[in-house]
Amino acid sequence: MSDMGTFDEMGSCGMGSCGDGSCSSDCSSCGCDCQSAGGGLPNTITLTMDDDTEVVCAILTVYSVEANEYIAVLPLDENGEPQGGEVYLYKFTRTPAGDPMLDNIEDDEEYEAAAERFNQVMEQAREDEANNVPLE
């Protein structure tokens, strides 16, 4: 896993695509239609792994568990397609200047709580999609 992540120039919610930097969560909750920014391409992040390789990932969501925020990302291949479907979960924070930071989740109990909440978020998204519920 990686210790650091850098958001690419496309950005995502809270990373510039809304224009005013007012967003602080995933694109489904901000209302600025930033998922369509960049020609419909997914919002991405480039992770630098422990072996110094770089992996471009689609940002799936940013969500909360108790007082912490987490980010779920999906590694993409050189064609922008998912690489096997494995999702990476990281703790998500911001620097005092507002820049996004990712950290590994070191505690097993914390990771389990973050993974369980991610599964709940994804299940709700599937249910909403099946019921044609519009994104908020």
XYZ file of N, CA, C and O in Angstrom:
544
model
N 0.847 -1.179 0.000
C 0.000 0.000 0.000
C 0.886 1.234 0.000
O 2.066 1.175 0.207
N 0.285 2.359 -0.169
C 1.065 3.576 -0.280
C 0.956 4.410 0.974
O 0.005 4.317 1.729
N 1.953 5.223 1.184
C 1.912 6.169 2.294
C 1.400 7.520 1.845
O 0.920 8.294 2.643
N 1.521 7.817 0.592
C 1.135 9.141 0.100
C 0.347 8.990 -1.188
O 0.546 8.058 -1.931
N -0.504 9.933 -1.436
C -1.213 9.992 -2.694
C -1.228 11.425 -3.166
O -1.241 12.340 -2.364
N -1.192 11.607 -4.470
C -1.292 12.943 -5.013
C -2.429 12.969 -6.003
O -2.551 12.089 -6.844
N -3.290 13.953 -5.896
C -4.409 14.066 -6.806
C -3.923 14.679 -8.098
O -3.121 15.600 -8.097
N -4.405 14.133 -9.217
C -3.984 14.639 -10.515
C -4.676 15.956 -10.834
O -5.452 16.479 -10.051
N -4.387 16.506 -11.982
C -4.917 17.809 -12.370
C -6.416 17.818 -12.594
O -7.044 18.859 -12.532
N -7.028 16.643 -12.890
C -8.478 16.599 -13.058
C -9.183 16.965 -11.772
O -10.228 17.580 -11.781
N -8.620 16.538 -10.661
C -9.216 16.808 -9.372
C -10.464 15.993 -9.131
O -10.819 15.108 -9.878
N -11.089 16.281 -8.036
C -12.369 15.694 -7.669
C -12.976 16.604 -6.633
O -12.419 17.642 -6.333
N -14.092 16.229 -6.076
C -14.735 17.082 -5.087
C -13.724 17.585 -4.083
O -12.952 16.819 -3.536
N -13.747 18.864 -3.827
C -12.848 19.450 -2.862
C -11.440 19.621 -3.391
O -10.607 20.183 -2.722
N -11.172 19.130 -4.602
C -9.838 19.232 -5.147
C -9.805 20.150 -6.365
O -8.926 20.077 -7.161
N -10.807 20.975 -6.540
C -10.725 21.988 -7.570
C -11.729 21.916 -8.687
O -11.923 22.888 -9.395
N -12.389 20.801 -8.934
C -13.258 20.731 -10.095
C -14.557 21.502 -9.903
O -15.236 21.799 -10.871
N -14.903 21.829 -8.677
C -16.128 22.599 -8.440
C -15.861 24.089 -8.593
O -16.792 24.886 -8.558
N -14.612 24.426 -8.721
C -14.265 25.810 -8.977
C -13.999 26.632 -7.740
O -13.120 27.468 -7.736
N -14.741 26.396 -6.666
C -14.553 27.235 -5.493
C -13.953 26.481 -4.317
O -13.759 27.051 -3.252
N -13.652 25.190 -4.486
C -13.048 24.408 -3.425
C -13.956 24.158 -2.238
O -13.504 23.795 -1.176
N -15.267 24.370 -2.429
C -16.190 24.246 -1.308
C -16.554 22.818 -0.984
O -17.072 22.551 0.089
N -16.314 21.890 -1.883
C -16.702 20.500 -1.641
C -15.707 19.839 -0.699
O -14.522 20.106 -0.745
N -16.225 18.934 0.126
C -15.338 18.223 1.033
C -15.650 16.740 1.076
O -15.209 16.055 1.976
N -16.404 16.242 0.125
C -16.790 14.845 0.160
C -16.812 14.285 -1.250
O -16.249 14.867 -2.162
N -17.484 13.155 -1.427
C -17.525 12.517 -2.732
C -18.460 13.285 -3.676
O -19.284 14.067 -3.250
N -18.332 13.027 -4.962
C -19.086 13.768 -5.970
C -20.584 13.548 -5.888
O -21.347 14.381 -6.349
N -21.011 12.450 -5.291
C -22.441 12.206 -5.231
C -23.145 13.118 -4.244
O -24.354 13.275 -4.301
N -22.399 13.770 -3.361
C -23.053 14.571 -2.337
C -22.862 16.073 -2.496
O -23.479 16.832 -1.769
N -22.040 16.528 -3.436
C -21.757 17.961 -3.479
C -22.724 18.747 -4.346
O -22.871 19.941 -4.159
N -23.350 18.109 -5.315
C -24.325 18.789 -6.146
C -23.753 19.643 -7.258
O -24.489 20.342 -7.944
N -22.444 19.617 -7.483
C -21.877 20.474 -8.528
C -21.612 19.725 -9.819
O -21.017 20.268 -10.733
N -22.046 18.477 -9.912
C -21.895 17.661 -11.115
C -20.442 17.514 -11.537
O -20.118 17.514 -12.706
N -19.548 17.382 -10.567
C -18.132 17.281 -10.901
C -17.774 15.939 -11.518
O -16.721 15.807 -12.114
N -18.645 14.936 -11.422
C -18.345 13.670 -12.080
C -18.331 13.839 -13.591
O -17.678 13.084 -14.284
N -19.016 14.839 -14.099
C -18.991 15.054 -15.542
C -17.834 15.952 -15.954
O -17.574 16.123 -17.123
N -17.123 16.523 -15.000
C -15.954 17.329 -15.327
C -14.898 16.422 -15.934
O -14.777 15.263 -15.584
N -14.105 16.946 -16.824
C -13.066 16.151 -17.447
C -13.599 15.204 -18.495
O -13.024 14.168 -18.731
N -14.733 15.525 -19.104
C -15.236 14.721 -20.196
C -15.813 13.390 -19.768
O -15.833 12.445 -20.533
N -16.259 13.285 -18.531
C -16.869 12.058 -18.073
C -15.886 11.029 -17.547
O -16.275 9.948 -17.154
N -14.593 11.342 -17.541
C -13.608 10.427 -16.992
C -13.741 10.422 -15.481
O -14.109 11.418 -14.881
N -13.412 9.292 -14.850
C -13.524 9.253 -13.392
C -12.491 10.170 -12.754
O -11.429 10.415 -13.321
N -12.810 10.668 -11.578
C -11.828 11.421 -10.814
C -10.755 10.438 -10.393
O -11.055 9.323 -9.997
N -9.507 10.855 -10.495
C -8.412 9.932 -10.229
C -7.418 10.504 -9.235
O -7.379 11.707 -8.976
N -6.622 9.602 -8.706
C -5.519 9.916 -7.811
C -4.358 9.022 -8.235
O -4.570 7.892 -8.676
N -3.152 9.530 -8.123
C -1.963 8.725 -8.402
C -1.310 8.395 -7.069
O -0.931 9.291 -6.316
N -1.203 7.102 -6.764
C -0.583 6.643 -5.532
C 0.841 6.218 -5.808
O 1.115 5.563 -6.823
N 1.754 6.560 -4.910
C 3.120 6.063 -4.970
C 3.223 4.942 -3.959
O 3.059 5.154 -2.759
N 3.477 3.738 -4.463
C 3.503 2.548 -3.626
C 4.843 2.437 -2.891
O 5.777 3.186 -3.168
N 4.932 1.488 -1.961
C 6.143 1.299 -1.167
C 7.370 1.036 -2.028
O 8.480 1.397 -1.649
N 7.182 0.399 -3.202
C 8.308 0.109 -4.088
C 8.551 1.230 -5.103
O 9.262 1.049 -6.079
N 7.957 2.406 -4.864
C 8.090 3.610 -5.700
C 7.396 3.523 -7.047
O 7.562 4.412 -7.888
N 6.623 2.465 -7.304
C 5.817 2.446 -8.518
C 4.607 3.353 -8.300
O 4.178 3.589 -7.172
N 4.075 3.869 -9.387
C 2.893 4.719 -9.312
C 1.699 3.976 -9.876
O 1.814 3.289 -10.897
N 0.565 4.108 -9.190
C -0.670 3.462 -9.610
C -1.753 4.526 -9.699
O -2.020 5.227 -8.720
N -2.358 4.661 -10.874
C -3.480 5.583 -11.049
C -4.734 4.852 -10.600
O -4.971 3.708 -10.994
N -5.528 5.518 -9.759
C -6.744 4.911 -9.209
C -7.934 5.836 -9.412
O -7.805 7.052 -9.322
N -9.089 5.238 -9.665
C -10.350 5.989 -9.683
C -10.784 6.196 -8.238
O -10.687 5.286 -7.414
N -11.255 7.399 -7.930
C -11.777 7.684 -6.602
C -13.228 7.228 -6.584
O -14.054 7.736 -7.338
N -13.531 6.254 -5.739
C -14.893 5.746 -5.638
C -15.742 6.606 -4.721
O -16.862 6.966 -5.065
N -15.224 6.914 -3.538
C -15.978 7.717 -2.579
C -15.085 8.135 -1.427
O -14.046 7.518 -1.175
N -15.505 9.189 -0.758
C -14.944 9.606 0.520
C -16.102 9.521 1.503
O -17.196 10.007 1.211
N -15.881 8.877 2.640
C -16.967 8.641 3.588
C -16.434 8.705 5.014
O -15.221 8.647 5.242
N -17.346 8.821 5.966
C -16.972 8.959 7.371
C -17.308 7.718 8.170
O -18.295 7.030 7.901
N -16.479 7.465 9.160
C -16.742 6.476 10.202
C -16.359 7.175 11.506
O -15.191 7.510 11.707
N -17.372 7.408 12.338
C -17.186 8.172 13.565
C -16.539 9.506 13.212
O -17.046 10.222 12.376
N -15.402 9.846 13.810
C -14.799 11.164 13.586
C -13.784 11.176 12.443
O -13.201 12.214 12.146
N -13.563 10.028 11.785
C -12.550 9.942 10.732
C -13.176 9.872 9.350
O -14.280 9.363 9.186
N -12.425 10.353 8.359
C -12.837 10.207 6.965
C -11.917 9.207 6.292
O -10.732 9.100 6.629
N -12.490 8.489 5.317
C -11.753 7.479 4.565
C -12.034 7.676 3.089
O -13.053 8.248 2.709
N -11.116 7.172 2.264
C -11.289 7.235 0.814
C -11.130 5.825 0.257
O -10.269 5.072 0.714
N -11.992 5.487 -0.690
C -11.923 4.197 -1.382
C -11.517 4.472 -2.820
O -12.131 5.308 -3.492
N -10.468 3.793 -3.278
C -9.965 3.978 -4.635
C -9.837 2.633 -5.323
O -9.618 1.605 -4.683
N -9.964 2.646 -6.651
C -9.900 1.444 -7.474
C -8.750 1.593 -8.467
O -8.775 2.500 -9.312
N -7.706 0.740 -8.377
C -6.580 0.827 -9.321
C -7.041 0.644 -10.766
O -7.893 -0.185 -11.062
N -6.450 1.444 -11.655
C -6.767 1.399 -13.085
C -5.532 0.974 -13.875
O -4.405 1.279 -13.487
N -5.757 0.310 -15.005
C -4.642 -0.042 -15.872
C -4.305 1.141 -16.781
O -4.899 2.218 -16.676
N -3.359 0.936 -17.692
C -2.912 2.027 -18.576
C -4.014 2.529 -19.511
O -3.916 3.617 -20.062
N -5.094 1.754 -19.675
C -6.230 2.161 -20.507
C -7.368 2.774 -19.694
O -8.444 3.028 -20.224
N -7.136 2.954 -18.394
C -8.173 3.530 -17.538
C -9.239 2.531 -17.107
O -10.291 2.914 -16.610
N -8.954 1.228 -17.270
C -9.887 0.170 -16.886
C -9.490 -0.385 -15.519
O -8.310 -0.416 -15.189
N -10.460 -0.872 -14.734
C -10.135 -1.446 -13.421
C -9.154 -2.607 -13.529
O -9.234 -3.419 -14.440
N -8.217 -2.667 -12.573
C -7.222 -3.739 -12.509
C -7.690 -4.810 -11.533
O -7.308 -4.813 -10.376
N -8.532 -5.698 -11.930
C -8.912 -6.826 -11.102
C -9.957 -6.563 -10.036
O -10.359 -7.478 -9.358
N -10.383 -5.352 -9.844
C -11.472 -5.070 -8.923
C -11.101 -4.892 -7.466
O -11.976 -4.711 -6.630
N -9.825 -4.948 -7.101
C -9.426 -4.745 -5.716
C -9.547 -3.262 -5.356
O -9.071 -2.399 -6.088
N -10.195 -2.974 -4.238
C -10.380 -1.601 -3.774
C -9.403 -1.330 -2.640
O -9.230 -2.161 -1.753
N -8.753 -0.165 -2.675
C -7.848 0.249 -1.605
C -8.577 1.246 -0.721
O -9.213 2.181 -1.223
N -8.451 1.076 0.587
C -9.031 2.000 1.555
C -7.908 2.698 2.305
O -6.957 2.060 2.748
N -8.049 4.025 2.458
C -7.072 4.833 3.170
C -7.788 5.799 4.095
O -8.923 6.205 3.841
N -7.077 6.224 5.123
C -7.554 7.318 5.954
C -7.356 8.599 5.143
O -6.322 8.774 4.497
N -8.356 9.479 5.157
C -8.339 10.700 4.354
C -8.368 11.900 5.288
O -9.252 12.018 6.133
N -7.376 12.784 5.148
C -7.319 14.028 5.914
C -6.875 15.146 4.987
O -6.599 14.913 3.803
N -6.811 16.334 5.536
C -6.327 17.489 4.775
C -5.238 18.201 5.572
O -5.285 18.233 6.796
N -4.297 18.757 4.853
C -3.268 19.576 5.490
C -3.909 20.886 5.934
O -5.030 21.205 5.503
N -3.228 21.672 6.755
C -3.773 22.983 7.136
C -4.078 23.877 5.922
O -4.962 24.725 5.979
N -3.365 23.646 4.819
C -3.604 24.425 3.593
C -4.770 23.866 2.780
O -5.132 24.421 1.751
N -5.352 22.746 3.229
C -6.491 22.164 2.532
C -6.146 21.103 1.517
O -7.031 20.562 0.854
N -4.871 20.761 1.380
C -4.471 19.726 0.429
C -4.832 18.348 0.977
O -4.674 18.088 2.174
N -5.305 17.449 0.112
C -5.681 16.102 0.574
C -4.453 15.275 0.937
O -3.400 15.398 0.315
N -4.617 14.450 1.970
C -3.565 13.517 2.383
C -4.182 12.149 2.622
O -5.275 12.052 3.173
N -3.465 11.111 2.215
C -3.889 9.736 2.457
C -2.874 9.061 3.362
O -1.677 9.264 3.207
N -3.386 8.266 4.298
C -2.520 7.498 5.177
C -3.021 6.072 5.229
O -4.232 5.821 5.148
N -2.093 5.136 5.396
C -2.480 3.744 5.582
C -3.285 3.608 6.864
O -3.073 4.345 7.826
N -4.202 2.674 6.883
C -4.956 2.344 8.086
C -4.181 1.227 8.772
O -4.181 0.095 8.294
N -3.516 1.546 9.864
C -2.615 0.600 10.526
C -3.333 -0.342 11.483
O -2.920 -1.480 11.659
N -4.402 0.120 12.109
C -5.093 -0.654 13.128
C -6.125 -1.583 12.488
O -6.969 -1.133 11.705
N -6.076 -2.878 12.813
C -6.988 -3.861 12.224
C -8.450 -3.538 12.533
O -9.324 -3.668 11.662
N -8.727 -3.140 13.749
C -10.103 -2.817 14.143
C -10.622 -1.600 13.362
O -11.760 -1.590 12.894
N -9.767 -0.607 13.211
C -10.154 0.576 12.435
C -10.393 0.210 10.973
O -11.353 0.665 10.351
N -9.516 -0.652 10.415
C -9.679 -1.076 9.030
C -11.001 -1.825 8.841
O -11.721 -1.596 7.877
N -11.320 -2.724 9.771
C -12.574 -3.477 9.683
C -13.777 -2.534 9.707
O -14.733 -2.724 8.952
N -13.737 -1.512 10.564
C -14.841 -0.550 10.631
C -14.943 0.243 9.327
O -16.045 0.467 8.811
N -13.794 0.646 8.770
C -13.795 1.395 7.507
C -14.300 0.519 6.367
O -15.067 0.975 5.514
N -13.883 -0.752 6.336
C -14.322 -1.674 5.281
C -15.815 -1.962 5.394
O -16.521 -1.999 4.379
N -16.295 -2.156 6.611
C -17.723 -2.414 6.808
C -18.564 -1.226 6.350
O -19.570 -1.395 5.656
N -18.125 -0.019 6.693
C -18.868 1.173 6.270
C -18.813 1.333 4.757
O -19.804 1.706 4.125
N -17.664 1.054 4.122
C -17.565 1.129 2.670
C -18.559 0.168 2.024
O -19.246 0.523 1.067
N -18.649 -1.045 2.553
C -19.607 -2.017 2.008
C -21.039 -1.501 2.139
O -21.850 -1.690 1.230
N -21.356 -0.838 3.239
C -22.688 -0.255 3.424
C -22.942 0.863 2.406
O -24.031 0.948 1.826
N -21.944 1.706 2.183
C -22.066 2.793 1.205
C -22.311 2.217 -0.183
O -23.186 2.686 -0.926
N -21.561 1.173 -0.548
C -21.719 0.566 -1.870
C -23.075 -0.120 -2.006
O -23.712 -0.029 -3.062
N -23.528 -0.795 -0.965
C -24.836 -1.452 -1.014
C -25.950 -0.417 -1.186
O -26.876 -0.618 -1.971
N -25.840 0.696 -0.471
C -26.840 1.756 -0.608
C -26.825 2.321 -2.024
O -27.872 2.584 -2.610
N -25.639 2.490 -2.593
C -25.530 2.999 -3.962
C -26.172 2.026 -4.951
O -26.866 2.451 -5.886
N -25.961 0.728 -4.751
C -26.583 -0.274 -5.630
C -28.109 -0.237 -5.514
O -28.819 -0.295 -6.516
N -28.599 -0.142 -4.282
C -30.049 -0.057 -4.068
C -30.627 1.195 -4.710
O -31.674 1.144 -5.362
N -29.960 2.324 -4.522
C -30.426 3.577 -5.114
C -30.453 3.482 -6.636
O -31.409 3.925 -7.274
N -29.408 2.885 -7.220
C -29.358 2.734 -8.664
C -30.485 1.835 -9.156
O -31.164 2.140 -10.143
N -30.726 0.735 -8.452
C -31.799 -0.195 -8.837
C -33.152 0.453 -8.740
O -34.069 0.117 -9.513
N -33.326 1.398 -7.835
C -34.604 2.083 -7.640
C -34.667 3.431 -8.368
O -35.576 4.225 -8.128
N -33.673 3.679 -9.244
C -33.605 4.925 -10.007
C -33.647 6.168 -9.129
O -34.240 7.185 -9.499
N -33.021 6.092 -7.953
C -32.944 7.243 -7.059
C -31.822 8.138 -7.589
O -30.696 7.676 -7.767
N -32.101 9.423 -7.843
C -31.065 10.310 -8.357
C -29.998 10.583 -7.296
O -30.275 10.548 -6.094
N -28.785 10.838 -7.759
C -27.711 11.220 -6.846
C -28.061 12.551 -6.215
O -28.603 13.436 -6.863
N -27.702 12.681 -4.959
C -27.948 13.956 -4.262
C -26.877 14.954 -4.588
O -25.771 14.671 -4.762
